[in-house]
Amino acid sequence: MLGLLCSYLGYSQQMFVELGTSVTSFDYKNAQGQTRDNLLSKPGVNVAMGYRDDIMRERLFLRIGAVYNSYGAIGSDRRLDNLFEWEVNYLGAGVGLDYRLFGLRDFSFFLKGSASIEFLVRGTQTVNNQVFNLVGEDEFNNSIFFARGGLEMQYPISRNTRLSVNYSYGRTTLLKNNNDDETLNFLAHQFTVGLVISLPNCNCALQL
């Protein structure tokens, strides 16, 4: 399997890197099925990098790479006079497809879909200035599956490099939860700016 992946990466046509922000909301239900309506989104960091390959005549592209995402929320409980905040950081691997919708002069527009599996690497909960480590907690210390969809715009800035601007919206599903009475999912809007760089062995056309 590893050999096949290395072989694919060696013959990939393009490399991409993206950096931006993620605005997250938490979809939480307790054992009674009640939700929290007092949670506000907190911006986080979104980083992605990997390889991109033309698989259908410069119309459909396959992406494979690594992702690093931070998600967070902040809220309060007036009854208990509490202020609380969550910040969690996940590292994972993702795969996706980019479908070229149309081109306008030098601009190209893509419809994007992706899925990633991510693992908690750091997480904290702050309650009234007291900080608690979330690593090891059932609600957060899980592998999560994240499905996303969105749009991308690309513009050439050199012979082999394109600037990309991306928007995506996604939702998680926890793959493992030891407490079936409570559920927690993340909903995230992500905005990124990046580069798509053609590799030396690329036979793709930049005039998309």
Tab-separated table of C-alpha atoms in Angstrom, residues 2-143:
chain	number	residue	atom	x	y	z
A	2	LEU	CA	2.780	2.434	0.945
A	3	GLY	CA	4.650	1.591	-2.240
A	4	LEU	CA	1.580	2.306	-4.328
A	5	LEU	CA	1.113	5.670	-2.595
A	6	CYS	CA	4.752	6.635	-3.161
A	7	SER	CA	4.451	5.599	-6.799
A	8	TYR	CA	1.334	7.755	-7.198
A	9	LEU	CA	2.976	10.759	-5.562
A	10	GLY	CA	6.006	10.359	-7.788
A	11	TYR	CA	3.883	10.673	-10.911
A	12	SER	CA	1.476	13.329	-9.647
A	13	GLN	CA	1.209	16.378	-11.818
A	14	GLN	CA	0.752	19.215	-9.346
A	15	MET	CA	1.409	20.129	-5.748
A	16	PHE	CA	-0.923	22.352	-3.718
A	17	VAL	CA	-0.695	24.190	-0.417
A	18	GLU	CA	-3.495	26.120	1.292
A	19	LEU	CA	-3.674	28.277	4.414
A	20	GLY	CA	-6.663	30.000	5.903
A	21	THR	CA	-9.234	30.232	8.645
A	22	SER	CA	-11.985	27.953	9.878
A	23	VAL	CA	-15.163	29.251	11.554
A	24	THR	CA	-16.673	26.436	13.593
A	25	SER	CA	-19.919	25.744	15.372
A	26	PHE	CA	-20.571	22.775	17.666
A	27	ASP	CA	-23.604	20.526	17.230
A	28	TYR	CA	-23.958	19.034	20.713
A	29	LYS	CA	-26.758	16.926	22.209
A	30	ASN	CA	-26.779	15.605	25.757
A	31	ALA	CA	-28.271	12.348	27.013
A	32	GLN	CA	-31.773	13.907	26.977
A	33	GLY	CA	-31.405	15.062	23.375
A	34	GLN	CA	-31.117	18.711	24.372
A	35	THR	CA	-28.849	21.071	22.447
A	36	ARG	CA	-26.851	24.109	23.517
A	37	ASP	CA	-28.050	27.334	21.880
A	38	ASN	CA	-25.541	29.579	23.655
A	39	LEU	CA	-22.397	28.581	21.764
A	40	LEU	CA	-20.640	31.078	19.503
A	41	SER	CA	-18.137	30.269	16.762
A	42	LYS	CA	-14.441	30.821	17.320
A	43	PRO	CA	-12.030	31.207	14.352
A	44	GLY	CA	-9.332	28.576	13.900
A	45	VAL	CA	-6.505	27.699	11.519
A	46	ASN	CA	-6.824	25.520	8.419
A	47	VAL	CA	-3.756	24.134	6.600
A	48	ALA	CA	-3.713	21.633	3.721
A	49	MET	CA	-0.985	20.376	1.403
A	50	GLY	CA	-0.550	17.530	-1.015
A	51	TYR	CA	-0.734	16.437	-4.645
A	52	ARG	CA	-3.246	17.061	-7.409
A	53	ASP	CA	-3.584	14.954	-10.553
A	54	ASP	CA	-5.570	15.401	-13.773
A	55	ILE	CA	-7.714	12.280	-14.157
A	56	MET	CA	-10.146	13.416	-16.877
A	57	ARG	CA	-8.868	15.699	-19.639
A	58	GLU	CA	-8.246	18.787	-17.506
A	59	ARG	CA	-11.842	18.645	-16.276
A	60	LEU	CA	-11.632	16.429	-13.173
A	61	PHE	CA	-8.720	16.422	-10.707
A	62	LEU	CA	-7.905	14.115	-7.815
A	63	ARG	CA	-6.376	15.522	-4.621
A	64	ILE	CA	-4.601	13.624	-1.870
A	65	GLY	CA	-2.757	15.153	1.063
A	66	ALA	CA	-2.473	16.103	4.726
A	67	VAL	CA	-4.690	18.493	6.687
A	68	TYR	CA	-4.320	20.356	9.968
A	69	ASN	CA	-7.396	22.021	11.434
A	70	SER	CA	-8.269	23.824	14.650
A	71	TYR	CA	-11.886	24.074	15.763
A	72	GLY	CA	-13.344	26.078	18.624
A	73	ALA	CA	-16.373	27.559	20.315
A	74	ILE	CA	-17.112	29.914	23.187
A	75	GLY	CA	-20.214	30.284	25.317
A	76	SER	CA	-21.749	30.969	28.709
A	77	ASP	CA	-24.351	29.633	31.117
A	78	ARG	CA	-26.198	32.405	32.955
A	79	ARG	CA	-27.807	29.993	35.412
A	80	LEU	CA	-24.423	28.769	36.636
A	81	ASP	CA	-22.600	32.047	35.890
A	82	ASN	CA	-20.036	30.153	33.808
A	83	LEU	CA	-17.907	31.168	30.848
A	84	PHE	CA	-16.503	28.301	28.818
A	85	GLU	CA	-14.373	27.861	25.721
A	86	TRP	CA	-13.142	24.935	23.640
A	87	GLU	CA	-10.167	24.736	21.297
A	88	VAL	CA	-9.217	21.453	19.614
A	89	ASN	CA	-6.547	20.703	17.002
A	90	TYR	CA	-6.707	17.765	14.606
A	91	LEU	CA	-4.177	16.311	12.157
A	92	GLY	CA	-5.240	13.991	9.379
A	93	ALA	CA	-5.226	12.848	5.769
A	94	GLY	CA	-7.725	13.697	3.066
A	95	VAL	CA	-8.783	12.887	-0.473
A	96	GLY	CA	-10.960	14.941	-2.799
A	97	LEU	CA	-12.113	15.766	-6.313
A	98	ASP	CA	-12.045	19.126	-8.133
A	99	TYR	CA	-14.423	19.503	-11.071
A	100	ARG	CA	-13.799	22.444	-13.414
A	101	LEU	CA	-17.075	24.264	-13.990
A	102	PHE	CA	-15.904	26.926	-16.451
A	103	GLY	CA	-13.161	29.404	-17.315
A	104	LEU	CA	-13.448	33.176	-17.641
A	105	ARG	CA	-10.442	34.799	-19.297
A	106	ASP	CA	-7.534	33.669	-17.107
A	107	PHE	CA	-9.752	32.562	-14.220
A	108	SER	CA	-10.881	28.984	-13.649
A	109	PHE	CA	-13.724	27.948	-11.344
A	110	PHE	CA	-14.021	24.542	-9.679
A	111	LEU	CA	-16.604	22.636	-7.673
A	112	LYS	CA	-14.849	20.757	-4.867
A	113	GLY	CA	-15.665	17.774	-2.677
A	114	SER	CA	-13.436	16.113	-0.117
A	115	ALA	CA	-13.329	13.759	2.847
A	116	SER	CA	-10.724	13.462	5.580
A	117	ILE	CA	-10.039	11.410	8.665
A	118	GLU	CA	-8.535	13.461	11.485
A	119	PHE	CA	-7.023	12.683	14.889
A	120	LEU	CA	-6.902	14.899	17.973
A	121	VAL	CA	-3.371	16.158	18.705
A	122	ARG	CA	-4.203	18.921	21.199
A	123	GLY	CA	-7.317	20.181	22.948
A	124	THR	CA	-8.302	22.386	25.863
A	125	GLN	CA	-11.495	23.422	27.620
A	126	THR	CA	-11.506	26.649	29.635
A	127	VAL	CA	-14.160	27.180	32.321
A	128	ASN	CA	-13.952	30.458	34.264
A	129	ASN	CA	-10.209	30.755	33.528
A	130	GLN	CA	-9.523	27.150	34.564
A	131	VAL	CA	-7.960	25.137	31.729
A	132	PHE	CA	-8.646	21.401	31.300
A	133	ASN	CA	-6.874	19.027	28.933
A	134	LEU	CA	-9.300	17.312	26.523
A	135	VAL	CA	-6.898	14.603	25.374
A	136	GLY	CA	-8.369	11.359	26.702
A	137	GLU	CA	-11.920	12.696	27.009
A	138	ASP	CA	-14.477	10.543	25.166
A	139	GLU	CA	-16.316	13.458	23.548
A	140	PHE	CA	-13.169	14.804	21.873
A	141	ASN	CA	-10.516	12.084	21.831
A	142	ASN	CA	-11.951	10.375	18.778
A	143	SER	CA	-11.098	9.850	15.183
